PDB file of C-alpha atoms and ligand atoms in Angstrom:
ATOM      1  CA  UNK A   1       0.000   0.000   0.000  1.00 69.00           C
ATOM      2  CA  UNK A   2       1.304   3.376  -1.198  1.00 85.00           C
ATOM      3  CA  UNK A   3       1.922   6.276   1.696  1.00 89.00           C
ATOM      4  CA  UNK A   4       1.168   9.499   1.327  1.00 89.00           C
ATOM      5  CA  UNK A   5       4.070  10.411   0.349  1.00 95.00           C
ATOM      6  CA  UNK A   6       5.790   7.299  -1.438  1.00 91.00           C
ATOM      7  CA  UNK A   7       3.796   5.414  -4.049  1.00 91.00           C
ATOM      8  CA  UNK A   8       5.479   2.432  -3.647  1.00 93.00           C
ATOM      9  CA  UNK A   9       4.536  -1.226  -2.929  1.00 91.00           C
ATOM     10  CA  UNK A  10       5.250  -3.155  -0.100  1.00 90.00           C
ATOM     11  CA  UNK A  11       8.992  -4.895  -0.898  1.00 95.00           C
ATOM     12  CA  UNK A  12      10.071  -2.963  -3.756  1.00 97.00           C
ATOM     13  CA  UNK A  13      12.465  -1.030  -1.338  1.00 98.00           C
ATOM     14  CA  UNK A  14      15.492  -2.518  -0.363  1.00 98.00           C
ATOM     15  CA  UNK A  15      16.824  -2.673   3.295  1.00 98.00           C
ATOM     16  CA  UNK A  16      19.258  -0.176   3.105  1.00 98.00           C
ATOM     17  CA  UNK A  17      18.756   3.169   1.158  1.00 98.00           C
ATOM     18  CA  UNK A  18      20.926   5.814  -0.359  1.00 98.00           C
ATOM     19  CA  UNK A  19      19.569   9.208  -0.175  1.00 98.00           C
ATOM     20  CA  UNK A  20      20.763  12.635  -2.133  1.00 97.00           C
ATOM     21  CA  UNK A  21      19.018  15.923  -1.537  1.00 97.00           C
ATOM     22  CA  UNK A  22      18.487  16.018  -5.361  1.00 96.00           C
ATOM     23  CA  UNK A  23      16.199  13.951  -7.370  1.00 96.00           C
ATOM     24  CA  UNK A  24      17.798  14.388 -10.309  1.00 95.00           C
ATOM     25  CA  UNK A  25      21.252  12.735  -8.301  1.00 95.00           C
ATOM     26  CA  UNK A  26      18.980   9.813  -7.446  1.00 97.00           C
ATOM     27  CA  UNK A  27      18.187   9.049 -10.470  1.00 97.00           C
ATOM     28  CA  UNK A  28      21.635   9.614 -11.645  1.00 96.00           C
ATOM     29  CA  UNK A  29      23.145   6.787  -9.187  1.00 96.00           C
ATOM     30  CA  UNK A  30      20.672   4.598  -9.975  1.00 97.00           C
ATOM     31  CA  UNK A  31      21.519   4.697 -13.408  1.00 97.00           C
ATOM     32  CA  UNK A  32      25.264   4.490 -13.183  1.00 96.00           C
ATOM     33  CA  UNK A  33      25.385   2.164 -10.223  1.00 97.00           C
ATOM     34  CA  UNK A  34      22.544  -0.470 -10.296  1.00 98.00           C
ATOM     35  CA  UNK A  35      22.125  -2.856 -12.215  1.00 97.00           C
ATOM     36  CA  UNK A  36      18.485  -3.686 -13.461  1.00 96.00           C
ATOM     37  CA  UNK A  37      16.931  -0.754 -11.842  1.00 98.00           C
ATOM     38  CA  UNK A  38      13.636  -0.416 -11.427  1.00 98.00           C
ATOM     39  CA  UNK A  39      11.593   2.923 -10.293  1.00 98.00           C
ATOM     40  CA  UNK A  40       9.268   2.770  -7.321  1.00 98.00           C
ATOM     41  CA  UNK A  41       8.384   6.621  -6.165  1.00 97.00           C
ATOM     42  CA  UNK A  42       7.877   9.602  -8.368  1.00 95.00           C
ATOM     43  CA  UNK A  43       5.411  11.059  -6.306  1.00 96.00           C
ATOM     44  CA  UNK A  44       6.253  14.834  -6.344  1.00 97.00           C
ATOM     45  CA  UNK A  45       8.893  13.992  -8.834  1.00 96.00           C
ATOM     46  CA  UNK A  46      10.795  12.411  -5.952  1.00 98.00           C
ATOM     47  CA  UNK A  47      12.987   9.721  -7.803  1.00 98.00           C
ATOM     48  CA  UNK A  48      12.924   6.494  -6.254  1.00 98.00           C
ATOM     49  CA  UNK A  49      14.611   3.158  -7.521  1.00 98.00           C
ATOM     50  CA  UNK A  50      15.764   0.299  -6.367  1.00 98.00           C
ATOM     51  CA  UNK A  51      18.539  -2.518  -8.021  1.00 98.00           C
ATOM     52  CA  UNK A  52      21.283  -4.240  -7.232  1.00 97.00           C
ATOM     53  CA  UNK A  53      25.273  -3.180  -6.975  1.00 96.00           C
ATOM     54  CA  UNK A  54      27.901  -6.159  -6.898  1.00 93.00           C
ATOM     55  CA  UNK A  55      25.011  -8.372  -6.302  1.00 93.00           C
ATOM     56  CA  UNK A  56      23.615  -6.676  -2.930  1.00 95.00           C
ATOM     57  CA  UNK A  57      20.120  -5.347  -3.258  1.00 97.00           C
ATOM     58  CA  UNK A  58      19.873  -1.370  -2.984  1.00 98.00           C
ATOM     59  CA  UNK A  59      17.600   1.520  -3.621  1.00 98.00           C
ATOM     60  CA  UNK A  60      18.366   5.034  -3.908  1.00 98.00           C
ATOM     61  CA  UNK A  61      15.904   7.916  -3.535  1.00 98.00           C
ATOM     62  CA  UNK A  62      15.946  11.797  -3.273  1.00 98.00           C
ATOM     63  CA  UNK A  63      15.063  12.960   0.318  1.00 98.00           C
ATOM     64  CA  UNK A  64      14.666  16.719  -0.743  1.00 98.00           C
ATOM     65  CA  UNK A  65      15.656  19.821   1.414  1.00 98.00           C
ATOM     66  CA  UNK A  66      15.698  20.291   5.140  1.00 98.00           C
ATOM     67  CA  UNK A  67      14.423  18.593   8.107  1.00 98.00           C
ATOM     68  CA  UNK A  68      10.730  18.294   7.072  1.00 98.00           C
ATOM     69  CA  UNK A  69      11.161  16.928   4.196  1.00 98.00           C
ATOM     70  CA  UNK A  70      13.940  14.191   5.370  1.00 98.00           C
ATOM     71  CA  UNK A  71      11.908  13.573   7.988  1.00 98.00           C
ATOM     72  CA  UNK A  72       8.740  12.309   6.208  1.00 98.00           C
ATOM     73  CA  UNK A  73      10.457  10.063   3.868  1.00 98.00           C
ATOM     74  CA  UNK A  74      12.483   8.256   6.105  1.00 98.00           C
ATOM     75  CA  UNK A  75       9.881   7.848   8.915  1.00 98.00           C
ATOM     76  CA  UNK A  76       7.510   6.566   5.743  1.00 98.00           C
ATOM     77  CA  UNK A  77      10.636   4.309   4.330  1.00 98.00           C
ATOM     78  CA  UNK A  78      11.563   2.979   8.057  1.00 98.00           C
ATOM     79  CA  UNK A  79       8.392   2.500   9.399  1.00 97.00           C
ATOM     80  CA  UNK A  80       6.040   1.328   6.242  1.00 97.00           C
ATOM     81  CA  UNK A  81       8.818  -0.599   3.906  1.00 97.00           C
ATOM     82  CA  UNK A  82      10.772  -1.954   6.784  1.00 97.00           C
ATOM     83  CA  UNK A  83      14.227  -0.215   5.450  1.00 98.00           C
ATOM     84  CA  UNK A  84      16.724  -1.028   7.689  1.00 98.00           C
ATOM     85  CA  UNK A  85      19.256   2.115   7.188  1.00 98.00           C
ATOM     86  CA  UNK A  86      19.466   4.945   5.094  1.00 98.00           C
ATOM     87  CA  UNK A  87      22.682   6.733   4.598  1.00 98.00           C
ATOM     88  CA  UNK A  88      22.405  10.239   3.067  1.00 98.00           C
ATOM     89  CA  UNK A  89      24.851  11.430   0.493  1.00 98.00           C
ATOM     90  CA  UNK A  90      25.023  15.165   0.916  1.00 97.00           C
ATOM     91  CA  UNK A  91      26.774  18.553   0.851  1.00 97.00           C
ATOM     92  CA  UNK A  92      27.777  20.943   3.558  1.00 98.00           C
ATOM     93  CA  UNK A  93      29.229  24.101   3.831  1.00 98.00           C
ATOM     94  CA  UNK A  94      32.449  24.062   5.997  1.00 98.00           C
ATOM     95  CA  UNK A  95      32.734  26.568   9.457  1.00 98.00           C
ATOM     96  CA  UNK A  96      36.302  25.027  10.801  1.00 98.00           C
ATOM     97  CA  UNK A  97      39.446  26.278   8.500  1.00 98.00           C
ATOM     98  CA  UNK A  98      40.982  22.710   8.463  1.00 98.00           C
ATOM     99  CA  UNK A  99      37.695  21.586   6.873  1.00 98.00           C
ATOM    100  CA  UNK A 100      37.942  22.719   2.831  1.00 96.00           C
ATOM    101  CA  UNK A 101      35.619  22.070   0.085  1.00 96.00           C
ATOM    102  CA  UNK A 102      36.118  18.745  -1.544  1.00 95.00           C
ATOM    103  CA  UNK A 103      36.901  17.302   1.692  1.00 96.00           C
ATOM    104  CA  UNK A 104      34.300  14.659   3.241  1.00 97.00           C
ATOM    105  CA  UNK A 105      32.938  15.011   6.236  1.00 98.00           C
ATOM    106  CA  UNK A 106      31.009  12.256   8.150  1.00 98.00           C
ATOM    107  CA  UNK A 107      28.518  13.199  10.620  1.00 99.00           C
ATOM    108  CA  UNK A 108      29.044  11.490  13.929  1.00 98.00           C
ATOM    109  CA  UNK A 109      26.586  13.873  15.659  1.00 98.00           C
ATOM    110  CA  UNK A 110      24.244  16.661  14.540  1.00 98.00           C
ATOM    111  CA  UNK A 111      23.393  19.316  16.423  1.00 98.00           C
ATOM    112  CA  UNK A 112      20.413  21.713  15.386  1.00 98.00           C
ATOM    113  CA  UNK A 113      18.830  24.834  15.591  1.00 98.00           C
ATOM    114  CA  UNK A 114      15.195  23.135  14.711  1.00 97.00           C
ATOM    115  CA  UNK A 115      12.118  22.370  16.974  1.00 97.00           C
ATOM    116  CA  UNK A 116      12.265  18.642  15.857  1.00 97.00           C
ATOM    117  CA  UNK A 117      13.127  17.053  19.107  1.00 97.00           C
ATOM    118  CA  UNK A 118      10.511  19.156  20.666  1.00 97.00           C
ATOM    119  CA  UNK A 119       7.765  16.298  20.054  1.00 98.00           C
ATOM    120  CA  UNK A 120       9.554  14.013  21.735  1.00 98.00           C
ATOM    121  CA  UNK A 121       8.358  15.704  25.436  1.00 97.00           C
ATOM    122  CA  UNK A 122      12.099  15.696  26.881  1.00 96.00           C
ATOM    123  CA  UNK A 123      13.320  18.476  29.250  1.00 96.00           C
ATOM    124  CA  UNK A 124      17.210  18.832  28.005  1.00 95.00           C
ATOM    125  CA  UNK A 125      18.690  18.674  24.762  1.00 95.00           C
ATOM    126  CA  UNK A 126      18.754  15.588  22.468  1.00 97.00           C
ATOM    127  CA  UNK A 127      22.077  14.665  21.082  1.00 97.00           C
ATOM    128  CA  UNK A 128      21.187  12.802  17.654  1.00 98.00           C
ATOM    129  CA  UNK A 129      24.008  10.459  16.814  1.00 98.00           C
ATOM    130  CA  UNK A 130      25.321   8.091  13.835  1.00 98.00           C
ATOM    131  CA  UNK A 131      24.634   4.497  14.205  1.00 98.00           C
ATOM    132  CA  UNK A 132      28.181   3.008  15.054  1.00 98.00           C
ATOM    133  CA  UNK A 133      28.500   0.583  12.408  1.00 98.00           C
ATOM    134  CA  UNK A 134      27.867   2.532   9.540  1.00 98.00           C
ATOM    135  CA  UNK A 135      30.008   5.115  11.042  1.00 98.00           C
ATOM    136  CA  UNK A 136      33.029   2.919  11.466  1.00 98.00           C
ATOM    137  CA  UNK A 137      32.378   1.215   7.717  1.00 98.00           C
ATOM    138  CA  UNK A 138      32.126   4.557   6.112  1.00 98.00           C
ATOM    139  CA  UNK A 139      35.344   5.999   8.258  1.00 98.00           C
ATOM    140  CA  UNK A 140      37.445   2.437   6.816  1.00 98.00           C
ATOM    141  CA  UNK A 141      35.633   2.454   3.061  1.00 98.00           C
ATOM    142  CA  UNK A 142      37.134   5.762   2.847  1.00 98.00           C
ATOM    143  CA  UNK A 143      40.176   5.733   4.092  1.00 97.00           C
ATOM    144  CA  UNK A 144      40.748   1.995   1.655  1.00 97.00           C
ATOM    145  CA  UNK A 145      40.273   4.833  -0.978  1.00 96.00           C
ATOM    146  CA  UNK A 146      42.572   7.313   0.115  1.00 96.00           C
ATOM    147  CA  UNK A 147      40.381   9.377   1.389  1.00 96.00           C
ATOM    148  CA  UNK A 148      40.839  11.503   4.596  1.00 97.00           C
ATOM    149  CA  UNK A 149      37.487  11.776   6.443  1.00 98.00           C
ATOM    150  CA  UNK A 150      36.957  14.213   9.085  1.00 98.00           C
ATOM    151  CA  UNK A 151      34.411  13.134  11.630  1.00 98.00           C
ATOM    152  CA  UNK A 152      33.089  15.038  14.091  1.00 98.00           C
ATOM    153  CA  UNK A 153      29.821  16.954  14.554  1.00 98.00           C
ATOM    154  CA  UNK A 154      27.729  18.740  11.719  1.00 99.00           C
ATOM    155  CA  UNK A 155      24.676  21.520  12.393  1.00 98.00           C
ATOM    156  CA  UNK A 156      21.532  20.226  10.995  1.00 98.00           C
ATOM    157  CA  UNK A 157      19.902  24.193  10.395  1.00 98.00           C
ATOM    158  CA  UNK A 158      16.597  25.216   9.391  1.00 98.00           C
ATOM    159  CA  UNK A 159      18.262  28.707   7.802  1.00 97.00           C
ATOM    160  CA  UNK A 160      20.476  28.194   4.572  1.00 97.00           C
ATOM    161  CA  UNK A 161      20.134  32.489   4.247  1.00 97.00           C
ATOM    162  CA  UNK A 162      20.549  33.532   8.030  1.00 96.00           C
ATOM    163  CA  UNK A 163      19.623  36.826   8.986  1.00 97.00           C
ATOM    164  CA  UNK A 164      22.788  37.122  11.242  1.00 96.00           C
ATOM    165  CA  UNK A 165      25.229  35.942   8.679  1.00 95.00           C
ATOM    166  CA  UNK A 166      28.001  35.460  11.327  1.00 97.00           C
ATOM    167  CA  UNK A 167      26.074  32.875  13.205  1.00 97.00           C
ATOM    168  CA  UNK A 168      27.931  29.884  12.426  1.00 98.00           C
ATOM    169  CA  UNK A 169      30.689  31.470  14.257  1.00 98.00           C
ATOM    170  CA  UNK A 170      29.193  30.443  17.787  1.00 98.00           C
ATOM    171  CA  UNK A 171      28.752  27.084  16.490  1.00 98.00           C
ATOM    172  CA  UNK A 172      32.068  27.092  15.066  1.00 98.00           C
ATOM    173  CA  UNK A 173      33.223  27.947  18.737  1.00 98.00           C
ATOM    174  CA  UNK A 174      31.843  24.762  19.794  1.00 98.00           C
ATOM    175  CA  UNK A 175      33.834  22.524  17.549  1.00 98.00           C
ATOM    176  CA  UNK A 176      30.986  21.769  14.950  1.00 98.00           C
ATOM    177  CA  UNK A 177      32.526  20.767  11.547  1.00 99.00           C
ATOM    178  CA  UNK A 178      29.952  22.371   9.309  1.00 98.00           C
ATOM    179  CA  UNK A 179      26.346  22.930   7.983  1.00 98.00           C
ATOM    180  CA  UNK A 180      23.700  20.776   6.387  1.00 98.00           C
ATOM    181  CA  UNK A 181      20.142  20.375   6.726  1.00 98.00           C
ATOM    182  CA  UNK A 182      19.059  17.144   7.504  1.00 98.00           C
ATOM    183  CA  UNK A 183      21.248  15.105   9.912  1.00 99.00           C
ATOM    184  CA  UNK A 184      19.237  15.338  13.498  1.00 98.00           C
ATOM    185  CA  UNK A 185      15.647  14.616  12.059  1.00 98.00           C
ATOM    186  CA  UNK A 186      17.180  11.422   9.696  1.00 99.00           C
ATOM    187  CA  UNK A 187      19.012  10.225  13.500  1.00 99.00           C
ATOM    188  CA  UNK A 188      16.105  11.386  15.627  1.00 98.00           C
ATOM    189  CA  UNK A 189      13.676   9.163  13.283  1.00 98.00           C
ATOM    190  CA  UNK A 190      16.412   6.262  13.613  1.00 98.00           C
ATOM    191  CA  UNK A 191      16.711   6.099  16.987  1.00 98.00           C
ATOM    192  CA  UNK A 192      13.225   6.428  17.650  1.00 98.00           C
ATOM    193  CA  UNK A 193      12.145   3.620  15.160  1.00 98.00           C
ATOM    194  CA  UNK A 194      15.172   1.554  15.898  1.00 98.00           C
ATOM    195  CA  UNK A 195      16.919   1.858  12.633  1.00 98.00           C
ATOM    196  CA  UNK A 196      20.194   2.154  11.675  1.00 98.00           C
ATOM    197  CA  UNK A 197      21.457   5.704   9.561  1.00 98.00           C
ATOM    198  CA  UNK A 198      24.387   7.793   8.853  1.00 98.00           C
ATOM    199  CA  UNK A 199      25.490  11.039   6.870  1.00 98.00           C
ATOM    200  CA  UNK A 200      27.896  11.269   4.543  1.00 98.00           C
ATOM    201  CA  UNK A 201      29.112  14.758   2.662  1.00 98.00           C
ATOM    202  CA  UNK A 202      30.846  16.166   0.874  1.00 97.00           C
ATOM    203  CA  UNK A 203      32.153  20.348   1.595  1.00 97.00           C
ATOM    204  CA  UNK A 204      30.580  22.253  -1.689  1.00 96.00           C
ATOM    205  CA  UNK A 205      31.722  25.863   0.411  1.00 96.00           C
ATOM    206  CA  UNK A 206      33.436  26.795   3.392  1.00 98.00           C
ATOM    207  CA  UNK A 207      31.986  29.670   5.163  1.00 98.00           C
ATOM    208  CA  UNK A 208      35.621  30.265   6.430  1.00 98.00           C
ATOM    209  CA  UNK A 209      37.188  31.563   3.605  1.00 98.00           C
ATOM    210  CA  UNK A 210      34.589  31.679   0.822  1.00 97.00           C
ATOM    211  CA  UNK A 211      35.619  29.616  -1.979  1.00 96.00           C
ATOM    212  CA  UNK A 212      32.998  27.394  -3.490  1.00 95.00           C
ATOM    213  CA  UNK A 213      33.642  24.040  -5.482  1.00 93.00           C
ATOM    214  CA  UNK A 214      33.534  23.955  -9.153  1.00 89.00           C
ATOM    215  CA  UNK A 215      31.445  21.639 -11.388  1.00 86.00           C
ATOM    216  CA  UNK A 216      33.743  19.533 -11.847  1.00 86.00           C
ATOM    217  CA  UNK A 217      35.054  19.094  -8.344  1.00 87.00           C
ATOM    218  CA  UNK A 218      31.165  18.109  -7.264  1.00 86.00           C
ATOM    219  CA  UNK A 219      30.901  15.679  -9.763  1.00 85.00           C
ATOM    220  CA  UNK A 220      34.011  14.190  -8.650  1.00 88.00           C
ATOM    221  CA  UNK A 221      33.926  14.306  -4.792  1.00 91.00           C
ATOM    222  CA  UNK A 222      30.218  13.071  -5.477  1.00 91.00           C
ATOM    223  CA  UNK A 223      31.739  10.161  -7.653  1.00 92.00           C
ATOM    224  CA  UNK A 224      33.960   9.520  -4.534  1.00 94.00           C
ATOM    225  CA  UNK A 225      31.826   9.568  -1.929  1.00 96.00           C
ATOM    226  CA  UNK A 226      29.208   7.311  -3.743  1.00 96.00           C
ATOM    227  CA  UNK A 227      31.361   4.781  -3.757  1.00 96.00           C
ATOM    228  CA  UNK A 228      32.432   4.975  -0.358  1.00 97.00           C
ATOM    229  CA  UNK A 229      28.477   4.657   0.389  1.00 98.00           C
ATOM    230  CA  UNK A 230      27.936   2.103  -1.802  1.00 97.00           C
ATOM    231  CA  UNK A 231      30.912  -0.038  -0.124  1.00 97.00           C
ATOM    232  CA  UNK A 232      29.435   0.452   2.887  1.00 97.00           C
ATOM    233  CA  UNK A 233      25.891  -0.615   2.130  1.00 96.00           C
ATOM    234  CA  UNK A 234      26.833  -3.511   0.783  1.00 90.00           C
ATOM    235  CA  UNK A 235      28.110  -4.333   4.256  1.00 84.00           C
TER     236      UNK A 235
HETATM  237  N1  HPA B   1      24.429  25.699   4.907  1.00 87.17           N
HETATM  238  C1  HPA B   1      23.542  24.713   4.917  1.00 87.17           C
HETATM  239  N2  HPA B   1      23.588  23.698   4.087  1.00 87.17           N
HETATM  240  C2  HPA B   1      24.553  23.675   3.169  1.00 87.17           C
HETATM  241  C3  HPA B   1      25.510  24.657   3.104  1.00 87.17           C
HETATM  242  C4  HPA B   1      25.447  25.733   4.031  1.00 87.17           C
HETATM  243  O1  HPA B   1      26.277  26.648   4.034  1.00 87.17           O
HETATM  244  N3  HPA B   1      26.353  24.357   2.085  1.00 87.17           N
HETATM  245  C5  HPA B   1      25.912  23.199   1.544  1.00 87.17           C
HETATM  246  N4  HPA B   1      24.839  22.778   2.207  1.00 87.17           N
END
């Protein structure tokens, strides 16, 4: 049965999911990574297939922008097509100077300026966290590559244009690595539903110094990191 959100039947998602902001990158892994790919969303254009790569059953969708939207389609892919993990393949602008763009970063906790832990009643402050495993996979997947990972914490923000535009600096001050959108709701919905997820970036900016990556460079640290993520989901 389709959810409101997913028009999917029950098992055509696999147990572990990749997930790009983008749509248009969905559909882009699918077709360069999986073999014998077959579409199961496109509700609200949001690209959803699933195939296999090196034999291991995967499916990849877009998970759109910001906390909201992450947050209904992994609750809907957790708790209604039994997905086991997600792992989201993003981007991030940096706030630490040893943190440049092209480098990966992999979120091992996301703090957040949101209300999203707010439903969950607590008095105190939630500390959403990266399951272990996927963690430590994605921290020795890229380092087999060559890769350099820094892992640390991330800000999962509501506010891509801030009205103070120097207030990454405080988080900056507490030793956060840099700025996405997403992180806490994907590890808040995890840890409530007893799933297993993890985020994986790449820096497109650094709010340090300014400088952006180019074309190119994205499509290349994207290549990279995908196949860190697919190593890992393939356990
Ligand atoms: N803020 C939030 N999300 C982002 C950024 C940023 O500066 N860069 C890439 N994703």
């Amino acid at each position: 049965m389709a959810t409101p959100h997913i028009g999917a039947e029950p098992g055509t998602v696999a147990e572990t999911v990749l997930m790009p902001g983008d749509p248009l990158r969905a559909r882009f892994v699918a077709e360069t990574y999986l073999t014998d790919a077959v579409v199961f969303n496109d509700v609200r254009g949001m690209y959803g297939a699933t195939g296999t790569h090196d034999g291991a059953r995967l499916s990849v969708m877009g998970h759109g922008m910001g906390m909201p939207s992450i947050g209904i389609y992994s609750h809907e892919l957790f708790r209604f097509y039994d997905v086991a993990r997600i792992i989201r393949i993003g981007s991030c602008g940096a706030i630490q100077p040893h943190v440049a763009p092209r480098d990966l970063v992999l979120a091992m906790s996301a703090s957040t300026d949101s209300n999203w832990h707010h439903q969950y009643g607590i008095t105190g402050h939630y500390a959403p966290t990266a399951s272990w495993p996927l963690l430590h996979a994605a921290v020795q997947a890229a380092q087999a590559r060559g890769l350099a990972p820094h892992v640390g914490g991330v800000l999962a923000s509501d506010v891509f244009y801030h009205h103070d535009e120097q207030a990454w600096r405080r988080w900056a001050a507490l030793g956060v690595l840099a700025i996405e959108m997403e992180a806490a709701a994907l590890y808040a919905n995890a840890a409530v539903l007893g799933r297993e997820s993890l985020v994986m970036l790449t820096v497109s900016d650094s709010l340090v110094t300014g400088h952006a990556m180019s074309a190119a460079d994205r499509q290349t640290t994207f290549t990279d990191m995908i196949e860190v993520a697919l190593a890992v989901a393939a356990g």
